[in-house]
Amino acid sequence: MPDLSTEDQKLVTLARATRARIQAAEGAAVRDTDGRTYAAATVDLPSLQLTAVQAVVAMAVASGSTGVDACVVLGEAHDLTEPDAAVLSDFAGANGVVVHVGDARGTIAATHPA
């Protein structure tokens, strides 16, 4: 994981483990503005569908977080989807959100602001 801080490497580990645990399409992890971390995977039920990013931001909001500073998304996509970018933009910390997108093994392919 070149060029990632230790804290962002932790997010990669959390996203990867969460995705693998339930064999979900995606895993995501965020660090909120207080330094707390959250991880979630894709939810694909007949009555509820959430991307991993939507699920992890919902967890942060439900835990009382006021914003996120960093996000890692791991799966088959090579870039952040528009709906996921919108969710992160809605809940960004004061300095925005740095997003790392990578494959299921945790190899980061792209880093950009959301």
Coordinates of C-alpha atoms in Angstrom, one line a residue:
M1 CA 0.0 0.0 0.0
P2 CA 2.4 2.7 -1.2
D3 CA 1.7 6.3 -0.2
L4 CA -0.9 5.5 2.4
S5 CA -0.6 6.7 5.9
T6 CA -0.7 4.2 8.7
E7 CA -4.2 5.3 9.5
D8 CA -5.3 4.8 5.9
Q9 CA -3.7 1.4 5.8
K10 CA -5.8 0.5 8.9
L11 CA -8.9 1.4 6.8
V12 CA -7.7 -0.9 4.0
T13 CA -7.4 -3.7 6.5
L14 CA -10.8 -3.1 8.0
A15 CA -12.5 -2.8 4.6
R16 CA -10.8 -6.0 3.3
A17 CA -11.7 -8.1 6.4
T18 CA -15.3 -6.9 6.4
R19 CA -15.8 -7.7 2.7
A20 CA -14.1 -11.1 3.1
R21 CA -16.0 -12.1 6.2
I22 CA -19.4 -12.2 4.4
Q23 CA -18.1 -12.4 0.8
A24 CA -19.8 -9.2 -0.1
A25 CA -19.4 -7.3 -3.4
E26 CA -17.7 -4.4 -1.6
G27 CA -16.2 -3.5 1.7
A28 CA -15.7 0.0 3.0
A29 CA -14.2 1.7 6.0
V30 CA -14.2 5.3 7.1
R31 CA -12.4 7.4 9.7
D32 CA -14.5 10.1 11.2
T33 CA -13.5 13.6 12.2
D34 CA -12.9 12.3 15.8
G35 CA -10.5 9.5 14.6
R36 CA -13.0 6.7 15.1
T37 CA -13.2 4.0 12.4
Y38 CA -16.2 2.2 11.0
A39 CA -16.4 -0.7 8.5
A40 CA -19.3 -2.2 6.5
A41 CA -20.0 -4.3 3.5
T42 CA -22.6 -4.3 0.8
V43 CA -26.1 -5.0 2.0
D44 CA -28.1 -7.0 -0.6
L45 CA -31.4 -8.1 0.8
P46 CA -34.7 -8.4 -1.0
S47 CA -36.1 -5.4 0.9
L48 CA -32.8 -3.4 1.4
Q49 CA -29.9 -2.6 -0.8
L50 CA -27.0 -0.5 0.3
T51 CA -23.5 0.0 -1.1
A52 CA -20.7 -0.6 1.4
V53 CA -20.1 3.2 1.4
Q54 CA -23.8 3.9 2.2
A55 CA -23.8 1.3 4.9
V56 CA -20.6 2.6 6.6
V57 CA -21.7 6.2 6.5
A58 CA -25.0 5.2 8.0
M59 CA -23.1 3.4 10.8
A60 CA -21.1 6.6 11.5
V61 CA -24.1 8.8 11.5
A62 CA -26.0 6.4 13.8
S63 CA -23.0 6.4 16.2
G64 CA -23.1 10.2 16.5
S65 CA -20.3 11.1 14.1
T66 CA -20.4 14.6 12.6
G67 CA -18.3 13.8 9.5
V68 CA -15.7 11.7 7.8
D69 CA -12.2 12.5 6.7
A70 CA -11.1 9.4 4.9
C71 CA -12.7 6.4 3.1
V72 CA -11.5 3.2 1.6
V73 CA -13.7 1.2 -0.8
L74 CA -12.6 -2.3 -2.0
G75 CA -14.4 -4.3 -4.6
E76 CA -14.6 -4.7 -8.4
A77 CA -15.2 -1.1 -9.3
H78 CA -12.2 0.9 -10.4
D79 CA -13.7 4.3 -9.3
L80 CA -16.1 5.7 -6.8
T81 CA -19.7 5.6 -8.0
E82 CA -21.7 8.9 -8.2
P83 CA -24.1 7.8 -5.4
D84 CA -21.2 6.9 -3.1
A85 CA -19.5 10.2 -3.9
A86 CA -22.7 12.1 -3.1
V87 CA -23.0 10.3 0.3
L88 CA -19.4 11.1 1.2
S89 CA -19.8 14.7 0.0
D90 CA -22.9 15.1 2.2
F91 CA -21.0 13.8 5.2
A92 CA -17.6 15.2 4.6
G93 CA -15.5 16.7 7.4
A94 CA -14.4 20.3 7.2
N95 CA -11.4 19.5 4.9
G96 CA -13.3 17.1 2.7
V97 CA -12.9 13.3 2.3
V98 CA -9.9 11.5 0.9
V99 CA -11.1 8.4 -0.9
H100 CA -9.0 5.3 -1.8
V101 CA -10.5 2.9 -4.2
G102 CA -9.0 -0.6 -4.6
D103 CA -9.6 -4.2 -5.5
A104 CA -10.7 -7.0 -3.2
R105 CA -7.1 -7.8 -2.1
G106 CA -6.6 -4.2 -0.9
T107 CA -4.5 -2.9 -3.8
I108 CA -5.3 0.7 -4.1
A109 CA -5.9 1.8 -7.7
A110 CA -7.0 5.4 -7.2
T111 CA -7.0 8.1 -4.6
H112 CA -9.0 11.3 -4.9
P113 CA -11.2 13.7 -2.9
A114 CA -14.9 13.0 -2.9

